[in-house]
């Protein structure tokens, strides 16, 4: 239930509500898990609140929650700088974010880097790039 509500808040740009519900969840008996963190991190990244992202990542590290499926981070270089090495899920989130900002060429560079690092794109990755081209009006 928490994930559904937080995801809805995040998709509508209500980062403060997403984060407040996250903190409320932490105080209750149901503790946040990686997917919940990924929703919050994605919301914070969309609002370019990188200090809050770093803080949340540190919390995740302390709790042993940072792992291969950690999502929603803003750039591959930034990930490496905080000692998190992206997998296909993380790469796809970065690619999707770039495409939503109509930076498809940058997204394709990330995808090529991803392939060089041994991560195969998924249908989600390709859909993000196709969506990026559509946003720019480059349907062909």
PDB file of C-alpha atoms in Angstrom:
ATOM      1  CA  UNK A   1       0.000   0.000   0.000  1.00  0.00           C
ATOM      2  CA  UNK A   2       2.804   2.407   0.913  1.00  0.00           C
ATOM      3  CA  UNK A   3       4.581   1.752  -2.391  1.00  0.00           C
ATOM      4  CA  UNK A   4       1.447   2.437  -4.416  1.00  0.00           C
ATOM      5  CA  UNK A   5       0.704   5.724  -2.671  1.00  0.00           C
ATOM      6  CA  UNK A   6       4.348   6.888  -2.739  1.00  0.00           C
ATOM      7  CA  UNK A   7       4.651   5.987  -6.391  1.00  0.00           C
ATOM      8  CA  UNK A   8       1.520   7.988  -7.159  1.00  0.00           C
ATOM      9  CA  UNK A   9       2.826  11.005  -5.236  1.00  0.00           C
ATOM     10  CA  UNK A  10       6.172  10.754  -6.979  1.00  0.00           C
ATOM     11  CA  UNK A  11       4.677  10.492 -10.467  1.00  0.00           C
ATOM     12  CA  UNK A  12       2.620  13.608  -9.807  1.00  0.00           C
ATOM     13  CA  UNK A  13       5.664  15.546  -8.636  1.00  0.00           C
ATOM     14  CA  UNK A  14       4.766  15.570  -4.941  1.00  0.00           C
ATOM     15  CA  UNK A  15       8.257  14.834  -3.636  1.00  0.00           C
ATOM     16  CA  UNK A  16       7.603  16.270  -0.161  1.00  0.00           C
ATOM     17  CA  UNK A  17       4.543  14.061   0.293  1.00  0.00           C
ATOM     18  CA  UNK A  18       6.507  11.044  -0.945  1.00  0.00           C
ATOM     19  CA  UNK A  19       9.323  11.739   1.499  1.00  0.00           C
ATOM     20  CA  UNK A  20       6.949  12.484   4.408  1.00  0.00           C
ATOM     21  CA  UNK A  21       5.103   9.206   3.891  1.00  0.00           C
ATOM     22  CA  UNK A  22       8.453   7.417   3.719  1.00  0.00           C
ATOM     23  CA  UNK A  23       9.490   8.880   7.097  1.00  0.00           C
ATOM     24  CA  UNK A  24       6.078   8.009   8.549  1.00  0.00           C
ATOM     25  CA  UNK A  25       6.509   4.451   7.313  1.00  0.00           C
ATOM     26  CA  UNK A  26       9.897   4.233   9.060  1.00  0.00           C
ATOM     27  CA  UNK A  27       8.229   5.091  12.374  1.00  0.00           C
ATOM     28  CA  UNK A  28       5.616   2.358  12.038  1.00  0.00           C
ATOM     29  CA  UNK A  29       5.861  -1.399  12.190  1.00  0.00           C
ATOM     30  CA  UNK A  30       6.273  -1.815   8.417  1.00  0.00           C
ATOM     31  CA  UNK A  31       9.841  -0.845   7.527  1.00  0.00           C
ATOM     32  CA  UNK A  32      10.851   0.430   4.072  1.00  0.00           C
ATOM     33  CA  UNK A  33      12.558  -2.011   1.750  1.00  0.00           C
ATOM     34  CA  UNK A  34      14.655  -1.402  -1.383  1.00  0.00           C
ATOM     35  CA  UNK A  35      11.735  -0.746  -3.709  1.00  0.00           C
ATOM     36  CA  UNK A  36      10.339   1.889  -1.350  1.00  0.00           C
ATOM     37  CA  UNK A  37      13.762   3.539  -1.189  1.00  0.00           C
ATOM     38  CA  UNK A  38      13.969   3.485  -4.981  1.00  0.00           C
ATOM     39  CA  UNK A  39      10.660   5.358  -5.266  1.00  0.00           C
ATOM     40  CA  UNK A  40      11.856   8.018  -2.849  1.00  0.00           C
ATOM     41  CA  UNK A  41      15.271   8.309  -4.505  1.00  0.00           C
ATOM     42  CA  UNK A  42      13.651   8.612  -7.919  1.00  0.00           C
ATOM     43  CA  UNK A  43      11.404  11.418  -6.640  1.00  0.00           C
ATOM     44  CA  UNK A  44      14.358  13.225  -5.078  1.00  0.00           C
ATOM     45  CA  UNK A  45      16.390  12.883  -8.267  1.00  0.00           C
ATOM     46  CA  UNK A  46      13.564  14.326 -10.348  1.00  0.00           C
ATOM     47  CA  UNK A  47      13.667  17.394  -8.095  1.00  0.00           C
ATOM     48  CA  UNK A  48      17.490  17.400  -8.262  1.00  0.00           C
ATOM     49  CA  UNK A  49      17.760  17.064  -4.480  1.00  0.00           C
ATOM     50  CA  UNK A  50      21.088  15.266  -4.625  1.00  0.00           C
ATOM     51  CA  UNK A  51      22.083  16.022  -1.022  1.00  0.00           C
ATOM     52  CA  UNK A  52      18.955  14.214   0.149  1.00  0.00           C
ATOM     53  CA  UNK A  53      19.747  11.341  -2.242  1.00  0.00           C
ATOM     54  CA  UNK A  54      23.262  10.991  -0.818  1.00  0.00           C
ATOM     55  CA  UNK A  55      21.866  11.045   2.713  1.00  0.00           C
ATOM     56  CA  UNK A  56      19.303   8.382   1.849  1.00  0.00           C
ATOM     57  CA  UNK A  57      21.944   6.239   0.144  1.00  0.00           C
ATOM     58  CA  UNK A  58      24.072   6.430   3.277  1.00  0.00           C
ATOM     59  CA  UNK A  59      21.073   5.274   5.320  1.00  0.00           C
ATOM     60  CA  UNK A  60      20.603   2.386   2.886  1.00  0.00           C
ATOM     61  CA  UNK A  61      24.274   1.421   3.158  1.00  0.00           C
ATOM     62  CA  UNK A  62      24.070   1.430   6.961  1.00  0.00           C
ATOM     63  CA  UNK A  63      20.997  -0.803   6.809  1.00  0.00           C
ATOM     64  CA  UNK A  64      22.568  -3.128   4.217  1.00  0.00           C
ATOM     65  CA  UNK A  65      19.933  -2.278   1.611  1.00  0.00           C
ATOM     66  CA  UNK A  66      22.091  -0.974  -1.233  1.00  0.00           C
ATOM     67  CA  UNK A  67      22.286  -3.721  -3.787  1.00  0.00           C
ATOM     68  CA  UNK A  68      21.987  -4.576  -7.425  1.00  0.00           C
ATOM     69  CA  UNK A  69      18.372  -3.458  -7.842  1.00  0.00           C
ATOM     70  CA  UNK A  70      18.781  -0.006  -6.289  1.00  0.00           C
ATOM     71  CA  UNK A  71      16.983   2.391  -8.632  1.00  0.00           C
ATOM     72  CA  UNK A  72      16.423   5.990  -9.457  1.00  0.00           C
ATOM     73  CA  UNK A  73      19.850   7.563  -9.459  1.00  0.00           C
ATOM     74  CA  UNK A  74      20.713  10.557 -11.513  1.00  0.00           C
ATOM     75  CA  UNK A  75      23.962   9.702 -13.279  1.00  0.00           C
ATOM     76  CA  UNK A  76      26.326   6.791 -13.767  1.00  0.00           C
ATOM     77  CA  UNK A  77      29.411   8.817 -12.800  1.00  0.00           C
ATOM     78  CA  UNK A  78      27.729   9.956  -9.632  1.00  0.00           C
ATOM     79  CA  UNK A  79      26.900   6.347  -8.760  1.00  0.00           C
ATOM     80  CA  UNK A  80      30.481   5.254  -9.194  1.00  0.00           C
ATOM     81  CA  UNK A  81      31.657   8.182  -7.066  1.00  0.00           C
ATOM     82  CA  UNK A  82      29.596   6.861  -4.145  1.00  0.00           C
ATOM     83  CA  UNK A  83      30.860   3.292  -4.770  1.00  0.00           C
ATOM     84  CA  UNK A  84      27.671   1.890  -6.265  1.00  0.00           C
ATOM     85  CA  UNK A  85      28.141   0.013  -9.505  1.00  0.00           C
ATOM     86  CA  UNK A  86      25.065   0.083 -11.739  1.00  0.00           C
ATOM     87  CA  UNK A  87      23.316  -2.942 -13.191  1.00  0.00           C
ATOM     88  CA  UNK A  88      20.711  -3.099 -15.958  1.00  0.00           C
ATOM     89  CA  UNK A  89      17.941  -1.781 -13.698  1.00  0.00           C
ATOM     90  CA  UNK A  90      19.947   1.227 -12.551  1.00  0.00           C
ATOM     91  CA  UNK A  91      21.210   1.941 -16.063  1.00  0.00           C
ATOM     92  CA  UNK A  92      17.631   1.784 -17.355  1.00  0.00           C
ATOM     93  CA  UNK A  93      16.481   4.345 -14.778  1.00  0.00           C
ATOM     94  CA  UNK A  94      19.322   6.691 -15.757  1.00  0.00           C
ATOM     95  CA  UNK A  95      18.512   6.184 -19.450  1.00  0.00           C
ATOM     96  CA  UNK A  96      14.816   6.821 -18.814  1.00  0.00           C
ATOM     97  CA  UNK A  97      15.601  10.037 -16.932  1.00  0.00           C
ATOM     98  CA  UNK A  98      17.804  11.320 -19.740  1.00  0.00           C
ATOM     99  CA  UNK A  99      15.175  10.483 -22.346  1.00  0.00           C
ATOM    100  CA  UNK A 100      12.467  12.288 -20.395  1.00  0.00           C
ATOM    101  CA  UNK A 101      14.676  15.356 -20.618  1.00  0.00           C
ATOM    102  CA  UNK A 102      15.000  14.711 -24.380  1.00  0.00           C
ATOM    103  CA  UNK A 103      18.718  13.869 -24.096  1.00  0.00           C
ATOM    104  CA  UNK A 104      18.430  10.725 -26.196  1.00  0.00           C
ATOM    105  CA  UNK A 105      22.003  10.899 -27.539  1.00  0.00           C
ATOM    106  CA  UNK A 106      23.313  10.909 -23.961  1.00  0.00           C
ATOM    107  CA  UNK A 107      20.987   8.022 -23.129  1.00  0.00           C
ATOM    108  CA  UNK A 108      22.340   6.042 -26.077  1.00  0.00           C
ATOM    109  CA  UNK A 109      25.912   6.712 -24.885  1.00  0.00           C
ATOM    110  CA  UNK A 110      24.944   5.328 -21.484  1.00  0.00           C
ATOM    111  CA  UNK A 111      23.381   2.300 -23.163  1.00  0.00           C
ATOM    112  CA  UNK A 112      26.562   1.644 -25.163  1.00  0.00           C
ATOM    113  CA  UNK A 113      28.583   1.980 -21.943  1.00  0.00           C
ATOM    114  CA  UNK A 114      26.170  -0.400 -20.240  1.00  0.00           C
ATOM    115  CA  UNK A 115      26.670  -2.996 -22.981  1.00  0.00           C
ATOM    116  CA  UNK A 116      30.472  -2.618 -22.775  1.00  0.00           C
ATOM    117  CA  UNK A 117      30.202  -3.313 -19.039  1.00  0.00           C
ATOM    118  CA  UNK A 118      28.350  -6.558 -19.752  1.00  0.00           C
ATOM    119  CA  UNK A 119      24.805  -5.438 -18.948  1.00  0.00           C
ATOM    120  CA  UNK A 120      22.307  -6.311 -21.687  1.00  0.00           C
ATOM    121  CA  UNK A 121      19.502  -3.793 -22.320  1.00  0.00           C
ATOM    122  CA  UNK A 122      15.989  -4.972 -21.564  1.00  0.00           C
ATOM    123  CA  UNK A 123      12.699  -4.078 -23.193  1.00  0.00           C
ATOM    124  CA  UNK A 124      12.396  -1.342 -20.532  1.00  0.00           C
ATOM    125  CA  UNK A 125      15.697   0.175 -21.708  1.00  0.00           C
ATOM    126  CA  UNK A 126      14.657   0.174 -25.354  1.00  0.00           C
ATOM    127  CA  UNK A 127      11.204   1.540 -24.515  1.00  0.00           C
ATOM    128  CA  UNK A 128      12.785   4.446 -22.640  1.00  0.00           C
ATOM    129  CA  UNK A 129      14.883   5.351 -25.686  1.00  0.00           C
ATOM    130  CA  UNK A 130      11.925   4.983 -28.048  1.00  0.00           C
ATOM    131  CA  UNK A 131       9.872   7.213 -25.738  1.00  0.00           C
ATOM    132  CA  UNK A 132      12.695   9.779 -25.737  1.00  0.00           C
ATOM    133  CA  UNK A 133      12.640   9.974 -29.512  1.00  0.00           C
ATOM    134  CA  UNK A 134       8.844  10.290 -29.498  1.00  0.00           C
ATOM    135  CA  UNK A 135       9.041  13.166 -27.009  1.00  0.00           C
ATOM    136  CA  UNK A 136      11.340  14.951 -29.444  1.00  0.00           C
ATOM    137  CA  UNK A 137       8.958  14.307 -32.316  1.00  0.00           C
ATOM    138  CA  UNK A 138      11.393  11.916 -34.014  1.00  0.00           C
ATOM    139  CA  UNK A 139       8.919   9.105 -34.575  1.00  0.00           C
ATOM    140  CA  UNK A 140      10.856   7.580 -37.469  1.00  0.00           C
TER     141      UNK A 140
END
